[in-house]
Amino acid sequence: MPASDAPKASIVIPVFNQFAHTLACLRALAAHPPHGPVEIIVVDDGSSDETVSALPQVQGLRYHRRAANGGFIAACNDGAALARGDYLVFLNNDTVPQPGWLDALLQTFEAHPEAGLVGAQLLYPDGRLQEAGGVVFADGSGWNYGRFDHPGDCRYASVRDCDYASGAAIALPRALFAQLAGFDTRYAPAYYEDTDLAFAVRASGKRVLYQPASRVVHMEGATAGTDTGSGIKAYQVRNRGRFAEKWTHALGAQPAPGTLPSPATLHARQPQVLVIDALTPRPDHDSGSLRLVNLMRLLQESGAHVVFLPANREHAGAATERLQQMGVETWHAPFGGRAPAWLREHGDRFDTIVVSRHYVAREFLPLLRRHAPQARIVFDSVDLHYLREQRGAELAGDPVLQRTAARTRALELGVMRAADITLVVSDTERELLARDAPDVRVDVLSNLHELAGPGQPWAQRRDLVFVGGFRHPPNVDAVLWFAAEIFPAIRAQLPDVVFHCIGAHVPSGVQALALRDGIRVHGHVPDIAPYMDGARIALAPLRYGAGVKGKINLSMAHGQPVVATSCAVEGMHLRDGEDVLVADDARAFADAVIRLYRDELLWNTLSRNGLANVERHFSLDAGREVVQRVLLGRS
């Protein structure tokens, strides 16, 4: 068995006979040990079968035999007293933990620091769902949420608060368990002790969470049976009364018995916000995705339950799972039907619906008005598409593109008039809409970034970097213009400098730049931080576009100074020479890069002021008031 003298987690397994089940459980733990250091403690509650002779032979196992049978609660409390880990993990012996189950449980405490107890997703041996967290009704009775359903159903695939989690597989800090005096012995020998513990954890100010990524097969009733009329299961009926008496006050806020649990009822006490976008956000690919994910995080921090629906209904792999681990209820096919049917079922539970991008909103608005008439509809423009297209048409001198931009303008303004509120990302765009659509209610919610800090100092940095997805035409134009018109002049003065070009969906014209001396085309980079912390200067040579440029925010959040065009810094509260260097023609842009690359004092000034700019205008704290007021209707 995996064993450590300094364990992060102590797995406590109470056993009473049923050696075959215990052996299967231990074999699963040995076959797929967790990444972190653990100890495994088996507490033998007076077994009379092979348990007594076999378990002492298992290498690495801490085997403790009680003097007499005392029941589940006594065995668990004894195991906790022996434990040395930071976390206690209670695991039934009639379980078969699946690979990664413990890592997922423990990572929940890191991702959600307010968590006090985390429970696994329990499965039947045939693969059906046994429990996705428990629901407790006002009379103290319980319900295994999701019982017999598909474990991948979107209702059960996200981290969420639950009333309790079955003691078959739960984790909590050992110090918290001690603070709460362990499992309450009033329920001895067993039943309702796990429900009581969950209520005590919540009363202490911590959250009780269900973790779907921790999967544990549970042979329900293998030890105690399922008949509540006789044997040890009879204590379940008795202890329900004891539990209800102890927690009378808390139970007053629980749903009435017989209420069918659903996402709508489970979150009935929270504002519920639906977010719709074309695709599932991938914050490591583009700034729009990062802004949307951080918007959802702000909504959660404000007490809202967030639901995400991608218009394409696809499960986007790690991007979908990232949202689910955040606690966002994320829908996709085949569990989420097409928009009309899905909204017919779910629409009436939302207080606010945020729809991103005009071409998505145009399709959804009629359905939202029909199936969610009570909801505040917020159109999130992301950037003004028509403004970007107009500028691209002007740069190209193309009348066809100008007519396309005019059509986009009409469609985009039409969506704004049909929504209740429109969000733009800068005061510049709000001022434009005050002229183009004075009848539209507009508010500003700009990019949302977490400050990473200053990164490496000037002397330890080198080279130039551009970051931007290449499905965005202004980024393609910017890189091609820079490589052709600006970089040769820079290399003439700085012959060793390298231009790093980073971004997904690289077109052939940009990829061909890699053949040139001093240019590296990296494509998508999973971890951008080394380039943000290690490159000396970030570049934003955009000749057209709209909105606020996430690439500039990202660099400044890492203390990385930026050389940019006037178009790139529009609406960003940046001062040329103090926060950023601005240049619009090729020669001036090259001179600015060369100057900044050599001038440590100027570099430090821009680094320091750029960080302050992000904190003041583009941090999560900067966006919090707008989220509260506009999306949640709080003054």
XYZ file of C-alpha atoms in Angstrom:
635
model
C 0.000 0.000 0.000
C 1.148 3.610 -0.534
C 2.518 4.827 2.796
C 4.200 7.949 4.118
C 5.498 9.041 7.501
C 4.436 12.613 6.653
C 1.120 12.129 4.862
C -0.958 14.908 3.379
C -4.046 12.717 3.774
C -5.005 9.862 6.071
C -7.457 7.391 4.522
C -9.514 5.800 7.291
C -11.334 2.579 6.359
C -13.613 1.078 9.030
C -14.218 -2.669 8.557
C -16.312 -5.362 10.141
C -15.891 -8.722 8.406
C -16.635 -8.591 4.627
C -12.973 -9.311 3.896
C -13.544 -9.766 0.155
C -14.843 -6.195 -0.116
C -11.955 -4.835 1.948
C -9.448 -6.649 -0.248
C -11.003 -5.249 -3.441
C -10.884 -1.736 -1.980
C -7.233 -2.043 -0.937
C -6.237 -3.506 -4.301
C -7.807 -0.499 -6.057
C -5.882 1.884 -3.799
C -2.613 0.026 -4.408
C -3.102 -0.188 -8.164
C -3.638 3.561 -8.596
C -1.942 5.398 -5.715
C -2.592 9.129 -5.400
C 0.027 11.684 -6.382
C 0.476 13.056 -2.865
C 1.783 11.291 0.248
C -0.852 9.323 2.148
C -1.307 6.771 4.872
C -4.028 4.115 4.915
C -5.535 3.157 8.251
C -7.870 0.176 8.505
C -9.834 0.077 11.747
C -11.063 -3.451 12.426
C -14.258 -3.203 14.463
C -14.107 -6.743 15.850
C -14.070 -8.857 12.679
C -14.189 -12.656 12.927
C -13.262 -13.571 9.335
C -9.965 -13.515 7.382
C -9.601 -9.797 8.140
C -7.829 -10.558 11.410
C -5.088 -12.733 9.897
C -4.740 -11.197 6.423
C -4.580 -7.427 6.947
C -1.531 -7.401 9.260
C 0.383 -8.931 6.333
C -0.312 -6.026 3.981
C 2.853 -3.957 3.593
C 2.402 -0.251 4.288
C -1.040 -0.622 5.836
C -1.702 0.698 9.339
C -3.959 -1.948 10.868
C -5.735 -1.171 14.128
C -7.995 -3.683 15.829
C -10.556 -2.427 18.312
C -11.053 -4.402 21.496
C -14.763 -4.818 20.815
C -17.316 -4.015 18.144
C -18.574 -0.451 18.588
C -20.030 0.391 15.201
C -19.167 2.690 12.310
C -18.947 5.926 14.299
C -16.629 4.515 16.953
C -14.378 2.940 14.329
C -14.127 6.178 12.318
C -13.394 8.283 15.392
C -10.699 5.819 16.447
C -9.136 6.021 12.983
C -9.192 9.806 13.087
C -7.387 9.760 16.430
C -4.599 7.683 14.869
C -4.304 9.839 11.741
C -1.309 12.089 11.008
C -2.389 13.685 7.718
C -3.577 17.230 7.151
C -6.778 15.796 5.719
C -8.981 12.953 6.896
C -10.549 10.806 4.198
C -13.267 8.398 5.314
C -13.735 5.520 2.883
C -16.079 2.566 3.208
C -14.549 -0.849 2.704
C -17.321 -1.777 0.230
C -15.999 0.768 -2.292
C -13.703 0.579 -5.299
C -12.100 4.018 -5.721
C -11.410 4.919 -9.343
C -8.064 6.331 -10.552
C -7.554 9.949 -9.511
C -10.382 9.937 -6.980
C -8.323 11.208 -4.028
C -6.356 13.788 -6.021
C -9.666 15.265 -7.182
C -11.041 15.384 -3.637
C -7.970 17.119 -2.224
C -7.585 19.554 -5.133
C -11.085 20.806 -4.345
C -9.779 22.359 -1.139
C -7.134 24.242 -3.125
C -9.546 25.431 -5.811
C -12.245 26.336 -3.263
C -10.491 27.518 -0.073
C -13.844 27.984 1.674
C -14.544 24.224 1.429
C -14.798 22.341 4.716
C -15.975 18.941 3.513
C -15.880 17.363 0.049
C -17.740 14.258 -1.076
C -17.151 11.989 -4.063
C -19.481 10.974 -6.865
C -20.754 7.517 -5.901
C -21.492 4.971 -8.618
C -23.232 1.622 -8.694
C -21.147 -1.300 -9.999
C -23.172 -1.203 -13.240
C -22.021 2.397 -13.872
C -25.226 4.204 -12.945
C -25.075 7.146 -10.590
C -25.740 6.397 -6.943
C -25.248 9.841 -5.430
C -24.179 13.293 -6.627
C -24.330 14.855 -3.188
C -27.263 14.517 -0.822
C -30.386 16.615 -0.318
C -31.992 16.985 3.121
C -35.677 17.876 3.465
C -37.313 19.899 6.221
C -38.284 16.768 8.208
C -34.695 15.485 8.231
C -35.230 12.863 5.553
C -32.647 12.616 2.779
C -32.379 12.066 -0.954
C -29.463 10.799 -3.010
C -29.415 13.389 -5.792
C -29.118 11.808 -9.238
C -29.827 8.250 -8.113
C -29.943 5.819 -11.077
C -29.181 8.566 -13.631
C -26.230 8.822 -16.007
C -23.139 10.049 -14.097
C -22.140 12.345 -16.972
C -25.473 14.180 -17.007
C -24.828 17.939 -16.863
C -26.942 18.211 -13.702
C -24.330 16.163 -11.840
C -21.082 17.102 -13.602
C -20.173 20.313 -11.749
C -18.751 21.030 -8.333
C -21.608 22.333 -6.200
C -22.762 22.848 -2.646
C -24.739 19.949 -1.237
C -26.632 19.419 2.000
C -24.487 16.413 2.857
C -22.214 13.856 1.228
C -22.364 10.168 2.024
C -19.688 9.054 4.467
C -18.759 6.294 2.031
C -16.155 8.668 0.530
C -15.591 12.110 2.062
C -12.619 14.312 2.938
C -12.169 17.180 5.381
C -9.307 18.882 7.215
C -8.249 16.860 10.249
C -8.153 20.018 12.377
C -11.765 20.819 11.474
C -12.881 17.276 12.336
C -11.209 17.655 15.739
C -12.738 21.096 16.250
C -16.196 19.583 15.649
C -15.403 16.715 18.079
C -15.600 14.078 15.340
C -18.682 12.106 14.407
C -21.418 12.733 16.992
C -21.814 9.647 19.168
C -25.515 10.324 19.766
C -26.030 8.512 16.443
C -24.081 5.403 17.513
C -23.610 2.855 16.220
C -24.300 4.348 12.740
C -26.449 6.437 10.334
C -26.961 10.176 10.064
C -23.464 10.808 11.418
C -22.319 11.967 7.947
C -25.361 14.216 7.506
C -24.823 15.658 10.975
C -21.144 16.280 10.212
C -22.038 18.162 7.035
C -24.460 20.406 8.921
C -21.808 21.029 11.604
C -19.223 21.937 8.951
C -21.647 24.411 7.393
C -22.497 25.860 10.823
C -18.765 26.490 11.325
C -18.780 28.758 8.265
C -17.346 26.306 5.740
C -18.910 24.848 2.593
C -19.902 21.242 1.897
C -19.096 20.415 -1.723
C -19.751 17.576 -4.143
C -16.813 16.716 -6.446
C -17.875 14.856 -9.636
C -14.273 14.238 -10.715
C -13.781 11.978 -7.686
C -15.476 8.746 -8.712
C -15.974 5.874 -6.298
C -17.899 2.678 -6.984
C -19.962 1.786 -3.903
C -21.618 -1.568 -3.241
C -24.506 0.070 -1.398
C -25.800 -2.016 1.461
C -23.082 -4.668 1.182
C -22.336 -4.511 4.894
C -25.517 -3.280 6.543
C -28.130 -4.349 4.001
C -30.987 -2.107 2.883
C -33.888 -3.097 5.156
C -34.600 -0.245 7.578
C -37.045 -2.414 9.520
C -34.457 -4.615 11.153
C -30.776 -4.961 11.974
C -28.377 -2.053 11.988
C -30.354 -0.236 9.253
C -33.120 0.295 11.810
C -30.876 2.940 13.389
C -31.390 5.020 10.261
C -35.045 5.531 11.217
C -34.237 6.238 14.870
C -31.425 8.650 14.090
C -33.491 10.687 11.671
C -35.502 11.860 14.668
C -32.387 12.655 16.660
C -30.946 14.578 13.731
C -34.168 16.548 13.198
C -34.268 17.463 16.875
C -30.650 18.650 16.915
C -30.911 20.708 13.719
C -34.481 22.029 13.994
C -33.475 25.605 13.224
C -31.384 24.739 10.168
C -34.012 22.381 8.785
C -36.518 25.214 8.657
C -34.769 26.506 5.543
C -34.782 23.123 3.776
C -37.278 22.125 1.061
C -40.492 20.352 1.981
C -40.519 16.548 1.861
C -41.518 15.275 -1.540
C -39.999 18.221 -3.423
C -38.271 16.750 -6.450
C -34.669 18.014 -6.397
C -33.563 19.745 -9.598
C -31.042 22.439 -10.511
C -33.843 24.988 -10.124
C -34.775 23.897 -6.591
C -31.216 23.239 -5.397
C -30.279 26.857 -6.136
C -33.616 28.460 -5.387
C -32.112 30.651 -2.651
C -29.521 32.159 -5.015
C -29.791 34.505 -7.982
C -29.468 32.266 -11.041
C -27.619 33.667 -14.041
C -27.476 32.039 -17.473
C -24.490 32.873 -19.694
C -24.669 32.053 -23.408
C -21.802 32.302 -25.884
C -21.024 30.792 -29.262
C -18.363 28.451 -27.874
C -17.138 27.317 -24.484
C -14.545 29.864 -23.335
C -10.889 28.852 -23.487
C -9.099 31.461 -21.386
C -5.679 30.170 -22.413
C -6.523 30.945 -26.071
C -8.054 34.435 -26.203
C -8.754 37.456 -24.043
C -12.510 37.339 -24.669
C -12.625 33.909 -23.073
C -10.565 35.077 -20.126
C -12.921 38.009 -19.597
C -15.981 35.748 -19.722
C -14.555 33.212 -17.273
C -13.612 35.981 -14.865
C -17.084 37.481 -15.261
C -18.572 34.151 -14.201
C -16.162 34.044 -11.275
C -17.303 37.515 -10.176
C -20.929 36.404 -10.362
C -20.143 33.411 -8.154
C -18.292 35.574 -5.658
C -21.406 37.759 -5.523
C -23.496 34.749 -4.474
C -25.037 33.860 -7.841
C -25.389 30.377 -9.293
C -23.984 30.487 -12.826
C -25.134 28.299 -15.711
C -23.263 28.233 -19.026
C -24.797 27.179 -22.344
C -22.633 27.116 -25.487
C -24.624 27.755 -28.652
C -22.846 24.870 -30.384
C -23.841 22.468 -27.537
C -20.429 20.764 -27.666
C -18.445 19.325 -24.794
C -15.168 21.206 -25.243
C -12.984 18.819 -23.275
C -10.735 20.545 -20.746
C -12.469 23.898 -21.309
C -15.835 22.450 -20.259
C -14.296 20.609 -17.317
C -12.586 23.811 -16.175
C -15.957 25.540 -15.866
C -17.457 22.541 -14.085
C -14.605 22.552 -11.567
C -15.273 26.255 -10.975
C -18.807 25.278 -9.988
C -20.456 26.529 -13.177
C -23.381 24.337 -14.242
C -22.252 23.691 -17.808
C -24.527 22.150 -20.438
C -23.729 20.270 -23.627
C -25.143 17.549 -25.880
C -26.485 14.935 -25.501
C -27.743 15.965 -22.059
C -28.625 19.491 -23.082
C -31.220 19.517 -25.840
C -31.514 22.123 -28.561
C -32.062 25.664 -27.398
C -35.897 25.798 -27.677
C -36.403 22.606 -25.665
C -33.687 23.427 -23.134
C -35.043 26.921 -22.500
C -38.590 25.581 -22.259
C -37.400 23.375 -19.376
C -34.980 25.767 -17.648
C -35.847 29.300 -18.697
C -38.154 30.212 -15.828
C -35.433 29.824 -13.170
C -33.126 32.626 -14.325
C -33.012 36.138 -12.928
C -30.484 37.382 -15.485
C -29.370 36.063 -18.876
C -26.119 37.276 -20.438
C -25.730 36.660 -24.182
C -22.375 37.323 -25.840
C -21.860 38.428 -29.460
C -24.539 39.896 -31.676
C -24.855 36.896 -33.996
C -25.555 34.630 -30.996
C -27.933 37.096 -29.331
C -29.911 37.579 -32.521
C -30.764 33.872 -32.597
C -31.498 33.544 -28.879
C -33.398 36.740 -28.028
C -36.837 35.614 -29.299
C -36.488 32.317 -27.405
C -35.386 34.089 -24.239
C -38.332 36.477 -24.325
C -40.706 33.537 -24.815
C -39.296 31.100 -22.256
C -37.690 33.462 -19.713
C -39.907 36.560 -19.693
C -38.969 37.296 -16.085
C -35.225 37.528 -16.802
C -33.135 40.642 -17.319
C -31.495 40.212 -20.751
C -27.951 41.587 -20.928
C -26.245 41.750 -24.327
C -22.478 41.492 -23.926
C -21.004 42.956 -27.098
C -17.422 41.749 -26.297
C -16.346 44.482 -28.722
C -18.293 46.500 -31.277
C -18.051 44.228 -34.291
C -19.319 46.864 -36.687
C -16.661 49.343 -35.560
C -13.916 46.775 -36.126
C -15.284 45.929 -39.570
C -15.619 49.603 -40.532
C -11.987 50.250 -39.653
C -10.811 47.165 -41.514
C -12.765 48.260 -44.590
C -11.274 51.753 -44.419
C -7.746 50.369 -44.107
C -8.299 48.072 -47.092
C -10.230 50.694 -49.106
C -12.709 47.954 -49.980
C -16.336 49.008 -50.720
C -17.562 45.413 -50.325
C -16.173 45.298 -46.796
C -17.755 48.690 -46.129
C -21.186 47.344 -47.097
C -20.624 44.301 -44.867
C -19.762 46.579 -41.957
C -22.943 48.581 -42.549
C -25.022 45.389 -42.391
C -23.262 44.343 -39.191
C -23.969 47.768 -37.718
C -27.694 47.455 -38.386
C -27.831 43.946 -36.925
C -25.747 44.787 -33.865
C -27.720 47.914 -33.017
C -30.940 45.928 -33.488
C -29.812 43.406 -30.871
C -28.973 46.215 -28.464
C -32.452 47.702 -28.816
C -34.031 44.295 -28.167
C -31.981 43.646 -25.007
C -32.529 45.314 -21.645
C -28.886 46.344 -21.175
C -25.818 46.356 -23.417
C -22.302 45.906 -22.066
C -19.319 47.413 -23.876
C -15.681 47.261 -22.852
C -14.667 50.929 -22.942
C -15.930 54.475 -22.473
C -14.929 55.079 -26.087
C -17.475 52.536 -27.284
C -20.116 53.860 -24.881
C -19.617 57.352 -26.306
C -19.933 56.010 -29.851
C -23.212 54.282 -28.981
C -24.507 57.457 -27.378
C -24.384 58.874 -30.920
C -25.304 55.764 -32.942
C -28.002 54.361 -30.599
C -29.023 56.969 -28.007
C -32.100 54.943 -27.045
C -30.003 51.975 -25.855
C -29.067 51.503 -22.192
C -25.292 50.969 -22.139
C -22.837 50.165 -19.368
C -19.102 49.453 -19.345
C -17.598 46.161 -18.173
C -14.065 46.008 -19.442
C -11.535 43.199 -19.500
C -11.045 41.370 -16.213
C -7.568 40.268 -15.173
C -5.809 38.982 -12.090
C -2.502 40.705 -11.366
C 0.377 38.271 -11.776
C 3.030 40.653 -10.425
C 6.167 42.213 -11.893
C 7.877 39.060 -13.154
C 11.589 39.123 -14.005
C 13.550 42.399 -13.843
C 14.775 44.191 -16.993
C 18.247 42.637 -16.952
C 16.913 39.071 -16.891
C 14.483 39.579 -19.745
C 15.121 39.468 -23.478
C 13.282 39.486 -26.815
C 9.885 40.675 -28.046
C 6.518 38.917 -27.872
C 3.128 39.198 -29.568
C 0.134 37.277 -28.220
C -3.180 36.949 -30.031
C -5.474 34.380 -31.625
C -5.327 34.363 -35.416
C -8.994 33.788 -36.037
C -9.136 37.526 -35.289
C -8.220 39.271 -38.596
C -6.650 42.375 -36.967
C -4.051 40.120 -35.338
C -3.053 38.589 -38.669
C -2.695 42.028 -40.236
C -0.697 43.284 -37.234
C 1.885 40.483 -37.309
C 2.356 40.615 -41.078
C 2.796 44.397 -40.988
C 5.238 44.186 -38.088
C 7.332 41.467 -39.729
C 7.483 43.249 -43.076
C 7.760 46.924 -42.139
C 9.031 47.197 -38.553
C 11.120 44.207 -37.476
C 13.920 44.649 -40.056
C 14.682 48.113 -38.627
C 14.717 46.682 -35.092
C 17.091 43.865 -36.074
C 19.458 46.352 -37.674
C 19.964 47.931 -34.223
C 19.352 44.842 -32.046
C 20.733 41.943 -34.128
C 20.266 39.308 -31.417
C 16.665 40.117 -30.548
C 14.016 37.469 -31.321
C 10.350 38.117 -32.100
C 8.103 35.450 -30.512
C 4.699 35.152 -32.161
C 2.164 33.285 -30.004
C -1.466 32.463 -30.780
C -3.755 29.661 -31.887
C -5.013 28.959 -35.422
C -1.937 30.263 -37.237
C -2.662 30.929 -40.957
C -0.130 29.972 -43.617
C 0.991 33.560 -44.182
C 1.956 33.981 -40.534
C 3.472 30.495 -40.308
C 5.737 31.364 -43.245
C 7.322 34.104 -41.108
C 9.113 31.387 -39.142
C 11.458 31.006 -42.101
C 12.822 34.481 -41.443
C 15.816 35.028 -39.217
C 14.868 36.075 -35.683
C 11.141 35.165 -35.853
C 9.668 32.255 -33.888
C 6.060 31.276 -34.607
C 4.938 29.190 -31.637
C 1.211 28.774 -32.298
C -0.825 28.026 -29.183
C 1.247 27.871 -25.985
C -0.493 26.099 -23.054
C 1.374 28.177 -20.452
C 1.917 31.781 -21.479
C 3.480 32.870 -18.178
C 7.151 32.209 -19.138
C 6.803 34.562 -22.100
C 5.004 37.195 -20.034
C 7.604 37.024 -17.269
C 10.648 36.520 -19.506
C 10.212 38.630 -22.656
C 11.360 42.224 -22.297
C 8.707 43.964 -24.423
C 5.201 43.074 -25.606
C 3.984 44.364 -28.965
C 0.515 45.423 -30.116
C 1.015 46.712 -33.684
C -2.712 46.690 -34.533
C -3.716 48.854 -37.482
C -7.447 48.399 -36.921
C -9.842 46.824 -34.435
C -12.253 47.665 -31.655
C -12.727 47.013 -27.981
C -10.066 46.756 -25.293
C -7.012 44.679 -26.119
C -6.544 41.786 -23.748
C -2.991 41.248 -24.983
C -2.044 44.635 -23.525
C -3.828 43.935 -20.229
C -2.181 40.514 -20.008
C 1.328 41.876 -20.478
C 0.832 44.760 -18.072
C -0.615 42.391 -15.447
C 2.798 40.652 -15.591
C 4.751 43.903 -15.364
C 5.740 43.651 -19.045
C 5.899 47.014 -20.853
C 4.106 47.436 -24.172
C 4.712 49.256 -27.433
C 1.413 49.725 -29.252
C -0.489 51.707 -31.837
C -3.131 54.325 -31.030
C -5.833 51.879 -32.147
C -4.499 49.199 -29.776
C -4.583 51.412 -26.668
C -7.965 53.006 -27.406
C -10.183 53.240 -24.333
C -7.529 51.818 -21.992
C -6.701 54.891 -19.877
C -3.047 54.700 -20.958
C -0.629 57.635 -21.235
C 2.063 57.618 -23.902
C 5.497 57.680 -22.297
C 4.201 56.943 -18.795
C 2.208 53.691 -19.053
C 2.969 52.637 -22.633
C 4.815 53.772 -25.764
C 2.532 54.612 -28.679
C 3.535 54.832 -32.351
C 1.497 54.491 -35.533
C 3.974 54.464 -38.420
C 6.563 51.742 -38.971
C 9.671 53.883 -38.362
C 8.328 55.413 -35.136
C 7.202 51.996 -33.892
C 10.666 50.505 -34.488
C 12.349 53.469 -32.771
C 10.067 53.086 -29.727
C 10.897 49.382 -29.401
C 14.649 50.012 -29.700
C 14.524 52.856 -27.168
C 12.542 50.864 -24.608
C 14.658 47.759 -25.082
C 17.796 49.694 -24.103
C 16.428 52.057 -21.453
C 16.131 50.296 -18.088
C 14.784 53.381 -16.297
C 11.993 53.893 -18.843
C 11.282 50.169 -18.818
C 10.828 50.165 -15.044
C 8.528 53.194 -15.186
C 6.250 51.596 -17.772
C 6.302 48.262 -15.920
C 5.248 49.847 -12.640
C 2.597 52.111 -14.161
C 1.188 49.339 -16.345
C 0.579 47.146 -13.319
C -1.165 50.042 -11.575
C -3.336 50.641 -14.653
C -4.564 47.047 -14.701
C -5.303 47.123 -10.985
C -7.223 50.391 -11.302
C -9.248 49.692 -14.441
C -9.101 46.017 -15.431
C -8.901 43.912 -12.261
C -11.694 41.780 -10.873
C -12.176 44.356 -8.138
C -12.620 47.063 -10.781
C -15.474 45.114 -12.384
C -17.229 44.046 -9.214
C -19.525 47.077 -8.880
C -20.820 46.745 -12.450
C -21.537 43.043 -11.987
C -23.456 43.731 -8.780
C -25.435 46.641 -10.197
C -26.049 45.661 -13.813
C -26.182 41.864 -13.742
C -27.636 41.284 -10.283
C -29.717 44.453 -9.901
C -28.121 45.458 -6.611
C -27.589 49.134 -5.861
